[in-house]
Amino acid sequence: MMQSGLVKLRTQAPLYGQLVIGPPGAGKTSYCHKMQQFLEKIGRKAVVVNLDPANDNMEYTSAVDIMQLITVQDAMEQFGLGPNGALIYCVEFLETNFQWLLDQLKGIDSNYFIFDCPGQVELFTHNNALKNIFTKLEQLGYHLCTVHLVESHYCAEPYKFISCLLLSLHTMLQMGLPHVNVLSKADQLREHEAKLPFNVEYYTEVLDLSHLLECMDTSRMGKKFKQLNAAIVSMVEDYSLVSFLLLDTKREQSLLRLKNAIDKANGYVYGAGEEKNINTLLACAVGAETESDRMERDIDPYLS
């Protein structure tokens, strides 16, 4: 009896997912919609799971919706909470009612899930509810990857870009999952091109950040703030974890490149059973696409 149970476990189709997080306005919901459409176009059945209890303007049709369980408005009215407190309550309520989520996921005829998460930063930097939910899913066999979106126009202001670096690093350490950082709305880089002191590759690869410190207007801050920024930059560089991919959801090549990075991170490329030859497998596994190819395909259209 035990042996047949093991056979059943081994033959079950692997489950994969991406957790789409990031500050409000980063384009998470739009990304979920566009990525779902793109995956279906290339023959992969993917569904979107809405975990944002305040998401009233979904561009997609959600396969699972936390708003069927609880909404921010419900929490505000019942407990007299403000919007932020109500959002935290809702996510913690979902953690308490994890079985509801699991039952919803089990009823879906798909093995690939895109989780559209709330935008409140505390939920993926300090609060443990989301982390605990996805840890449980991992323990149940879901192969997950965090996709962290921040707006690309922050590259134009060194102070904001340093904040993005710190946020990305903190999120990676807090979530404890394979992680892909994304500079979203890459088409906006054209508008801010004149403000960029370095080329785009400097920001995506997070190269020597001491040059970024030199670009700061020291007249705007005292010596202490300059030392603080230097300490933050040094910490980011010491971890050597943060880098970014550019994303323009209107360009399929951009979605494809991000899809390949995510497939590598969550293991889909190794175990999904899709047809592939050894060359494409190795290219995705080791990131064989050259930097010049990436620049030509995704960056140059905005900065040429």
C-alpha positions as YAML, in Angstrom:
chain: A
units: angstrom
residues:
- id: 1
  name: MET
  ca: [0.00, 0.00, 0.00]
- id: 2
  name: MET
  ca: [2.81, 2.37, 0.90]
- id: 3
  name: GLN
  ca: [4.63, 1.47, -2.31]
- id: 4
  name: SER
  ca: [1.65, 2.36, -4.51]
- id: 5
  name: GLY
  ca: [1.39, 5.69, -2.69]
- id: 6
  name: LEU
  ca: [4.99, 6.45, -3.54]
- id: 7
  name: VAL
  ca: [4.40, 5.55, -7.18]
- id: 8
  name: LYS
  ca: [1.42, 7.89, -7.28]
- id: 9
  name: LEU
  ca: [3.52, 10.69, -5.79]
- id: 10
  name: ARG
  ca: [6.31, 10.19, -8.32]
- id: 11
  name: THR
  ca: [4.01, 10.15, -11.34]
- id: 12
  name: GLN
  ca: [2.08, 13.27, -10.34]
- id: 13
  name: ALA
  ca: [2.75, 16.19, -12.67]
- id: 14
  name: PRO
  ca: [5.12, 18.74, -11.10]
- id: 15
  name: LEU
  ca: [3.53, 22.02, -10.00]
- id: 16
  name: TYR
  ca: [5.18, 25.35, -10.77]
- id: 17
  name: GLY
  ca: [4.50, 28.97, -9.96]
- id: 18
  name: GLN
  ca: [5.75, 32.53, -9.88]
- id: 19
  name: LEU
  ca: [4.95, 34.91, -7.04]
- id: 20
  name: VAL
  ca: [4.58, 38.39, -8.50]
- id: 21
  name: ILE
  ca: [5.39, 41.01, -5.89]
- id: 22
  name: GLY
  ca: [6.48, 44.63, -5.82]
- id: 23
  name: PRO
  ca: [5.42, 48.11, -4.68]
- id: 24
  name: PRO
  ca: [2.12, 49.66, -5.82]
- id: 25
  name: GLY
  ca: [2.30, 50.94, -9.37]
- id: 26
  name: ALA
  ca: [5.05, 48.55, -10.47]
- id: 27
  name: GLY
  ca: [2.71, 46.88, -12.97]
- id: 28
  name: LYS
  ca: [2.12, 43.53, -11.24]
- id: 29
  name: THR
  ca: [-1.46, 42.96, -12.39]
- id: 30
  name: SER
  ca: [-0.67, 43.99, -15.96]
- id: 31
  name: TYR
  ca: [2.35, 41.69, -15.96]
- id: 32
  name: CYS
  ca: [0.28, 38.74, -14.70]
- id: 33
  name: HIS
  ca: [-2.23, 39.25, -17.50]
- id: 34
  name: LYS
  ca: [0.39, 39.64, -20.23]
- id: 35
  name: MET
  ca: [2.53, 36.74, -19.01]
- id: 36
  name: GLN
  ca: [-0.50, 34.44, -18.84]
- id: 37
  name: GLN
  ca: [-1.44, 35.35, -22.40]
- id: 38
  name: PHE
  ca: [2.15, 34.84, -23.57]
- id: 39
  name: LEU
  ca: [2.49, 31.43, -21.90]
- id: 40
  name: GLU
  ca: [-0.78, 30.25, -23.41]
- id: 41
  name: LYS
  ca: [0.39, 31.48, -26.81]
- id: 42
  name: ILE
  ca: [3.46, 29.25, -26.63]
- id: 43
  name: GLY
  ca: [1.35, 26.29, -25.51]
- id: 44
  name: ARG
  ca: [1.68, 26.37, -21.72]
- id: 45
  name: LYS
  ca: [-1.55, 26.38, -19.75]
- id: 46
  name: ALA
  ca: [-1.19, 28.92, -16.95]
- id: 47
  name: VAL
  ca: [-3.71, 30.39, -14.53]
- id: 48
  name: VAL
  ca: [-3.58, 33.54, -12.43]
- id: 49
  name: VAL
  ca: [-4.34, 33.45, -8.70]
- id: 50
  name: ASN
  ca: [-5.31, 36.78, -7.17]
- id: 51
  name: LEU
  ca: [-4.00, 37.13, -3.61]
- id: 52
  name: ASP
  ca: [-4.63, 40.89, -3.42]
- id: 53
  name: PRO
  ca: [-7.81, 41.47, -1.35]
- id: 54
  name: ALA
  ca: [-8.03, 45.05, -2.69]
- id: 55
  name: ASN
  ca: [-7.61, 44.23, -6.40]
- id: 56
  name: ASP
  ca: [-10.80, 45.60, -7.91]
- id: 57
  name: ASN
  ca: [-9.37, 46.17, -11.39]
- id: 58
  name: MET
  ca: [-8.07, 42.81, -12.52]
- id: 59
  name: GLU
  ca: [-7.21, 42.69, -16.22]
- id: 60
  name: TYR
  ca: [-7.34, 38.90, -16.15]
- id: 61
  name: THR
  ca: [-9.89, 36.28, -15.13]
- id: 62
  name: SER
  ca: [-8.61, 34.80, -11.89]
- id: 63
  name: ALA
  ca: [-8.80, 31.06, -11.32]
- id: 64
  name: VAL
  ca: [-8.66, 31.67, -7.56]
- id: 65
  name: ASP
  ca: [-9.55, 34.97, -5.92]
- id: 66
  name: ILE
  ca: [-8.88, 35.82, -2.27]
- id: 67
  name: MET
  ca: [-11.74, 38.34, -2.50]
- id: 68
  name: GLN
  ca: [-14.12, 35.38, -2.43]
- id: 69
  name: LEU
  ca: [-12.73, 34.64, 1.03]
- id: 70
  name: ILE
  ca: [-12.17, 38.16, 2.39]
- id: 71
  name: THR
  ca: [-11.72, 41.71, 1.13]
- id: 72
  name: VAL
  ca: [-9.98, 44.77, 2.52]
- id: 73
  name: GLN
  ca: [-13.36, 46.50, 2.71]
- id: 74
  name: ASP
  ca: [-14.72, 43.65, 4.85]
- id: 75
  name: ALA
  ca: [-11.83, 43.96, 7.31]
- id: 76
  name: MET
  ca: [-12.09, 47.75, 7.48]
- id: 77
  name: GLU
  ca: [-15.81, 47.69, 8.22]
- id: 78
  name: GLN
  ca: [-15.75, 44.79, 10.67]
- id: 79
  name: PHE
  ca: [-12.69, 45.76, 12.71]
- id: 80
  name: GLY
  ca: [-12.40, 49.50, 12.14]
- id: 81
  name: LEU
  ca: [-9.01, 49.15, 10.48]
- id: 82
  name: GLY
  ca: [-7.34, 51.49, 8.03]
- id: 83
  name: PRO
  ca: [-6.43, 50.29, 4.52]
- id: 84
  name: ASN
  ca: [-2.91, 49.11, 5.42]
- id: 85
  name: GLY
  ca: [-3.95, 47.34, 8.60]
- id: 86
  name: ALA
  ca: [-6.88, 45.72, 6.81]
- id: 87
  name: LEU
  ca: [-4.60, 44.44, 4.04]
- id: 88
  name: ILE
  ca: [-2.25, 42.85, 6.56]
- id: 89
  name: TYR
  ca: [-5.22, 41.32, 8.38]
- id: 90
  name: CYS
  ca: [-6.53, 39.81, 5.12]
- id: 91
  name: VAL
  ca: [-3.23, 38.15, 4.25]
- id: 92
  name: GLU
  ca: [-2.85, 36.79, 7.78]
- id: 93
  name: PHE
  ca: [-6.46, 35.55, 7.55]
- id: 94
  name: LEU
  ca: [-5.52, 33.71, 4.36]
- id: 95
  name: GLU
  ca: [-2.58, 32.13, 6.17]
- id: 96
  name: THR
  ca: [-4.94, 30.95, 8.91]
- id: 97
  name: ASN
  ca: [-7.29, 29.57, 6.26]
- id: 98
  name: PHE
  ca: [-4.55, 28.03, 4.12]
- id: 99
  name: GLN
  ca: [-6.65, 24.93, 3.53]
- id: 100
  name: TRP
  ca: [-9.17, 27.07, 1.62]
- id: 101
  name: LEU
  ca: [-6.43, 28.19, -0.77]
- id: 102
  name: LEU
  ca: [-5.09, 24.67, -1.13]
- id: 103
  name: ASP
  ca: [-8.53, 23.28, -1.94]
- id: 104
  name: GLN
  ca: [-9.02, 25.98, -4.58]
- id: 105
  name: LEU
  ca: [-5.67, 25.21, -6.20]
- id: 106
  name: LYS
  ca: [-6.32, 21.47, -6.22]
- id: 107
  name: GLY
  ca: [-9.53, 22.04, -8.19]
- id: 108
  name: ILE
  ca: [-7.69, 23.70, -11.10]
- id: 109
  name: ASP
  ca: [-6.71, 21.77, -14.22]
- id: 110
  name: SER
  ca: [-3.28, 23.33, -14.59]
- id: 111
  name: ASN
  ca: [0.18, 22.81, -13.16]
- id: 112
  name: TYR
  ca: [1.42, 26.39, -13.63]
- id: 113
  name: PHE
  ca: [0.26, 29.25, -11.39]
- id: 114
  name: ILE
  ca: [0.93, 33.00, -11.46]
- id: 115
  name: PHE
  ca: [0.22, 34.47, -8.01]
- id: 116
  name: ASP
  ca: [-0.69, 38.17, -8.13]
- id: 117
  name: CYS
  ca: [0.33, 39.42, -4.68]
- id: 118
  name: PRO
  ca: [-0.57, 42.64, -2.83]
- id: 119
  name: GLY
  ca: [1.66, 45.68, -3.22]
- id: 120
  name: GLN
  ca: [2.17, 46.63, 0.41]
- id: 121
  name: VAL
  ca: [5.94, 46.45, 0.94]
- id: 122
  name: GLU
  ca: [5.70, 45.24, 4.54]
- id: 123
  name: LEU
  ca: [4.08, 42.01, 3.36]
- id: 124
  name: PHE
  ca: [7.28, 40.83, 1.68]
- id: 125
  name: THR
  ca: [9.91, 42.57, 3.82]
- id: 126
  name: HIS
  ca: [8.71, 42.26, 7.44]
- id: 127
  name: ASN
  ca: [5.43, 40.34, 7.77]
- id: 128
  name: ASN
  ca: [5.71, 36.53, 7.59]
- id: 129
  name: ALA
  ca: [2.22, 35.63, 6.34]
- id: 130
  name: LEU
  ca: [3.03, 35.48, 2.61]
- id: 131
  name: LYS
  ca: [6.33, 33.77, 3.32]
- id: 132
  name: ASN
  ca: [4.58, 31.12, 5.43]
- id: 133
  name: ILE
  ca: [1.89, 30.52, 2.81]
- id: 134
  name: PHE
  ca: [4.40, 29.89, 0.06]
- id: 135
  name: THR
  ca: [6.65, 27.83, 2.31]
- id: 136
  name: LYS
  ca: [3.69, 25.50, 2.88]
- id: 137
  name: LEU
  ca: [3.06, 25.30, -0.86]
- id: 138
  name: GLU
  ca: [6.72, 24.45, -1.44]
- id: 139
  name: GLN
  ca: [6.50, 21.68, 1.13]
- id: 140
  name: LEU
  ca: [3.53, 20.30, -0.82]
- id: 141
  name: GLY
  ca: [5.53, 20.09, -4.03]
- id: 142
  name: TYR
  ca: [5.06, 23.49, -5.68]
- id: 143
  name: HIS
  ca: [8.23, 24.74, -7.37]
- id: 144
  name: LEU
  ca: [8.10, 28.49, -6.84]
- id: 145
  name: CYS
  ca: [10.02, 31.58, -7.85]
- id: 146
  name: THR
  ca: [9.59, 35.16, -6.64]
- id: 147
  name: VAL
  ca: [9.31, 37.77, -9.42]
- id: 148
  name: HIS
  ca: [9.95, 41.20, -7.88]
- id: 149
  name: LEU
  ca: [8.92, 44.19, -10.00]
- id: 150
  name: VAL
  ca: [10.15, 47.75, -9.47]
- id: 151
  name: GLU
  ca: [9.68, 50.62, -11.90]
- id: 152
  name: SER
  ca: [12.61, 51.22, -14.25]
- id: 153
  name: HIS
  ca: [12.43, 55.02, -14.08]
- id: 154
  name: TYR
  ca: [14.02, 54.85, -10.62]
- id: 155
  name: CYS
  ca: [17.33, 54.33, -12.44]
- id: 156
  name: ALA
  ca: [17.27, 58.04, -13.29]
- id: 157
  name: GLU
  ca: [17.66, 59.08, -9.63]
- id: 158
  name: PRO
  ca: [20.58, 57.56, -7.68]
- id: 159
  name: TYR
  ca: [18.84, 57.94, -4.31]
- id: 160
  name: LYS
  ca: [15.77, 56.04, -5.48]
- id: 161
  name: PHE
  ca: [17.81, 53.37, -7.22]
- id: 162
  name: ILE
  ca: [19.77, 52.71, -4.03]
- id: 163
  name: SER
  ca: [16.43, 52.36, -2.22]
- id: 164
  name: CYS
  ca: [15.35, 49.84, -4.87]
- id: 165
  name: LEU
  ca: [18.55, 47.87, -4.34]
- id: 166
  name: LEU
  ca: [18.01, 47.72, -0.60]
- id: 167
  name: LEU
  ca: [14.34, 46.76, -1.03]
- id: 168
  name: SER
  ca: [15.24, 44.01, -3.50]
- id: 169
  name: LEU
  ca: [17.96, 42.60, -1.25]
- id: 170
  name: HIS
  ca: [15.72, 42.68, 1.83]
- id: 171
  name: THR
  ca: [12.93, 40.96, -0.09]
- id: 172
  name: MET
  ca: [15.23, 38.22, -1.37]
- id: 173
  name: LEU
  ca: [16.46, 37.46, 2.14]
- id: 174
  name: GLN
  ca: [12.97, 37.61, 3.66]
- id: 175
  name: MET
  ca: [11.16, 35.42, 1.12]
- id: 176
  name: GLY
  ca: [13.95, 32.83, 0.93]
- id: 177
  name: LEU
  ca: [12.92, 31.59, -2.54]
- id: 178
  name: PRO
  ca: [14.55, 31.56, -5.97]
- id: 179
  name: HIS
  ca: [14.27, 35.17, -7.04]
- id: 180
  name: VAL
  ca: [14.18, 37.27, -10.21]
- id: 181
  name: ASN
  ca: [14.33, 41.06, -9.91]
- id: 182
  name: VAL
  ca: [12.69, 43.02, -12.70]
- id: 183
  name: LEU
  ca: [12.83, 46.64, -13.83]
- id: 184
  name: SER
  ca: [9.31, 47.01, -15.20]
- id: 185
  name: LYS
  ca: [7.92, 49.52, -17.70]
- id: 186
  name: ALA
  ca: [11.20, 49.52, -19.62]
- id: 187
  name: ASP
  ca: [9.63, 51.64, -22.36]
- id: 188
  name: GLN
  ca: [9.76, 54.56, -19.91]
- id: 189
  name: LEU
  ca: [13.55, 54.54, -20.07]
- id: 190
  name: ARG
  ca: [13.38, 56.55, -23.28]
- id: 191
  name: GLU
  ca: [11.75, 59.42, -21.35]
- id: 192
  name: HIS
  ca: [14.52, 59.36, -18.73]
- id: 193
  name: GLU
  ca: [17.47, 58.61, -21.02]
- id: 194
  name: ALA
  ca: [18.98, 62.07, -20.61]
- id: 195
  name: LYS
  ca: [19.01, 61.64, -16.83]
- id: 196
  name: LEU
  ca: [20.92, 58.34, -16.83]
- id: 197
  name: PRO
  ca: [24.61, 58.93, -16.01]
- id: 198
  name: PHE
  ca: [25.46, 55.38, -17.15]
- id: 199
  name: ASN
  ca: [24.19, 52.94, -19.75]
- id: 200
  name: VAL
  ca: [21.33, 50.61, -18.89]
- id: 201
  name: GLU
  ca: [23.59, 47.60, -18.40]
- id: 202
  name: TYR
  ca: [25.14, 49.37, -15.41]
- id: 203
  name: TYR
  ca: [21.75, 49.24, -13.66]
- id: 204
  name: THR
  ca: [20.64, 45.77, -14.73]
- id: 205
  name: GLU
  ca: [23.94, 44.15, -13.75]
- id: 206
  name: VAL
  ca: [24.39, 46.41, -10.69]
- id: 207
  name: LEU
  ca: [28.01, 47.17, -11.52]
- id: 208
  name: ASP
  ca: [30.49, 49.10, -9.35]
- id: 209
  name: LEU
  ca: [28.13, 51.18, -7.22]
- id: 210
  name: SER
  ca: [30.83, 53.55, -6.04]
- id: 211
  name: HIS
  ca: [30.34, 55.36, -9.37]
- id: 212
  name: LEU
  ca: [26.70, 55.89, -8.44]
- id: 213
  name: LEU
  ca: [27.70, 57.54, -5.18]
- id: 214
  name: GLU
  ca: [29.92, 59.93, -7.11]
- id: 215
  name: CYS
  ca: [26.89, 61.07, -9.13]
- id: 216
  name: MET
  ca: [24.98, 62.22, -6.07]
- id: 217
  name: ASP
  ca: [24.59, 65.88, -5.34]
- id: 218
  name: THR
  ca: [26.50, 66.15, -2.08]
- id: 219
  name: SER
  ca: [25.10, 69.63, -1.47]
- id: 220
  name: ARG
  ca: [21.68, 68.08, -0.88]
- id: 221
  name: MET
  ca: [22.82, 65.89, 1.98]
- id: 222
  name: GLY
  ca: [25.15, 66.07, 4.91]
- id: 223
  name: LYS
  ca: [28.17, 63.91, 5.55]
- id: 224
  name: LYS
  ca: [26.14, 61.42, 7.60]
- id: 225
  name: PHE
  ca: [23.73, 60.73, 4.74]
- id: 226
  name: LYS
  ca: [26.60, 60.26, 2.35]
- id: 227
  name: GLN
  ca: [28.14, 57.72, 4.70]
- id: 228
  name: LEU
  ca: [24.78, 55.99, 5.09]
- id: 229
  name: ASN
  ca: [24.37, 55.60, 1.33]
- id: 230
  name: ALA
  ca: [27.92, 54.29, 1.08]
- id: 231
  name: ALA
  ca: [27.18, 51.72, 3.80]
- id: 232
  name: ILE
  ca: [23.99, 50.58, 2.03]
- id: 233
  name: VAL
  ca: [25.81, 50.25, -1.28]
- id: 234
  name: SER
  ca: [28.63, 48.30, 0.38]
- id: 235
  name: MET
  ca: [26.15, 45.87, 1.94]
- id: 236
  name: VAL
  ca: [24.39, 45.28, -1.39]
- id: 237
  name: GLU
  ca: [27.71, 44.59, -3.06]
- id: 238
  name: ASP
  ca: [28.85, 42.28, -0.25]
- id: 239
  name: TYR
  ca: [25.84, 40.02, -0.77]
- id: 240
  name: SER
  ca: [26.30, 40.06, -4.58]
- id: 241
  name: LEU
  ca: [22.71, 38.91, -5.06]
- id: 242
  name: VAL
  ca: [20.91, 41.78, -6.74]
- id: 243
  name: SER
  ca: [20.64, 42.16, -10.50]
- id: 244
  name: PHE
  ca: [17.72, 43.04, -12.76]
- id: 245
  name: LEU
  ca: [16.05, 42.06, -15.99]
- id: 246
  name: LEU
  ca: [14.29, 44.67, -18.08]
- id: 247
  name: LEU
  ca: [10.62, 44.16, -18.85]
- id: 248
  name: ASP
  ca: [8.30, 45.72, -21.38]
- id: 249
  name: THR
  ca: [5.06, 43.73, -21.34]
- id: 250
  name: LYS
  ca: [4.19, 45.01, -24.82]
- id: 251
  name: ARG
  ca: [7.23, 43.23, -26.32]
- id: 252
  name: GLU
  ca: [7.08, 39.45, -26.63]
- id: 253
  name: GLN
  ca: [10.87, 39.18, -26.78]
- id: 254
  name: SER
  ca: [11.05, 40.83, -23.37]
- id: 255
  name: LEU
  ca: [8.45, 38.42, -21.97]
- id: 256
  name: LEU
  ca: [10.33, 35.48, -23.49]
- id: 257
  name: ARG
  ca: [13.63, 36.47, -21.91]
- id: 258
  name: LEU
  ca: [11.98, 36.87, -18.51]
- id: 259
  name: LYS
  ca: [10.11, 33.59, -18.93]
- id: 260
  name: ASN
  ca: [13.41, 31.81, -19.57]
- id: 261
  name: ALA
  ca: [14.95, 33.27, -16.42]
- id: 262
  name: ILE
  ca: [11.93, 32.26, -14.34]
- id: 263
  name: ASP
  ca: [11.91, 28.74, -15.81]
- id: 264
  name: LYS
  ca: [15.51, 28.37, -14.75]
- id: 265
  name: ALA
  ca: [14.81, 29.72, -11.24]
- id: 266
  name: ASN
  ca: [11.79, 27.56, -10.40]
- id: 267
  name: GLY
  ca: [13.08, 24.47, -12.21]
- id: 268
  name: TYR
  ca: [10.43, 24.34, -14.91]
- id: 269
  name: VAL
  ca: [13.09, 24.01, -17.61]
- id: 270
  name: TYR
  ca: [14.33, 20.78, -16.05]
- id: 271
  name: GLY
  ca: [11.15, 18.90, -15.24]
- id: 272
  name: ALA
  ca: [8.11, 20.17, -17.12]
- id: 273
  name: GLY
  ca: [8.28, 17.64, -19.92]
- id: 274
  name: GLU
  ca: [7.91, 20.17, -22.71]
- id: 275
  name: GLU
  ca: [9.68, 19.30, -25.95]
- id: 276
  name: LYS
  ca: [13.14, 20.81, -26.09]
- id: 277
  name: ASN
  ca: [16.49, 19.93, -27.56]
- id: 278
  name: ILE
  ca: [19.72, 19.83, -25.61]
- id: 279
  name: ASN
  ca: [20.92, 23.17, -26.98]
- id: 280
  name: THR
  ca: [17.89, 25.13, -25.82]
- id: 281
  name: LEU
  ca: [17.96, 23.37, -22.45]
- id: 282
  name: LEU
  ca: [21.57, 24.29, -21.86]
- id: 283
  name: ALA
  ca: [21.04, 27.84, -23.10]
- id: 284
  name: CYS
  ca: [18.30, 28.41, -20.54]
- id: 285
  name: ALA
  ca: [20.15, 26.56, -17.79]
- id: 286
  name: VAL
  ca: [23.40, 28.49, -17.98]
- id: 287
  name: GLY
  ca: [22.11, 31.79, -19.35]
- id: 288
  name: ALA
  ca: [23.92, 31.41, -22.66]
- id: 289
  name: GLU
  ca: [22.35, 34.49, -24.22]
- id: 290
  name: THR
  ca: [25.10, 37.06, -24.50]
- id: 291
  name: GLU
  ca: [24.90, 40.51, -23.02]
- id: 292
  name: SER
  ca: [25.17, 42.07, -26.48]
- id: 293
  name: ASP
  ca: [22.19, 39.96, -27.63]
- id: 294
  name: ARG
  ca: [20.13, 41.15, -24.69]
- id: 295
  name: MET
  ca: [21.09, 44.76, -25.27]
- id: 296
  name: GLU
  ca: [20.22, 44.52, -28.95]
- id: 297
  name: ARG
  ca: [16.88, 42.81, -28.41]
- id: 298
  name: ASP
  ca: [15.53, 44.60, -25.36]
- id: 299
  name: ILE
  ca: [17.44, 47.74, -24.45]
- id: 300
  name: ASP
  ca: [18.38, 49.38, -27.73]
- id: 301
  name: PRO
  ca: [14.77, 49.91, -28.89]
- id: 302
  name: TYR
  ca: [14.31, 52.30, -25.93]
- id: 303
  name: LEU
  ca: [17.66, 54.04, -25.93]
- id: 304
  name: SER
  ca: [18.45, 54.34, -29.62]
...
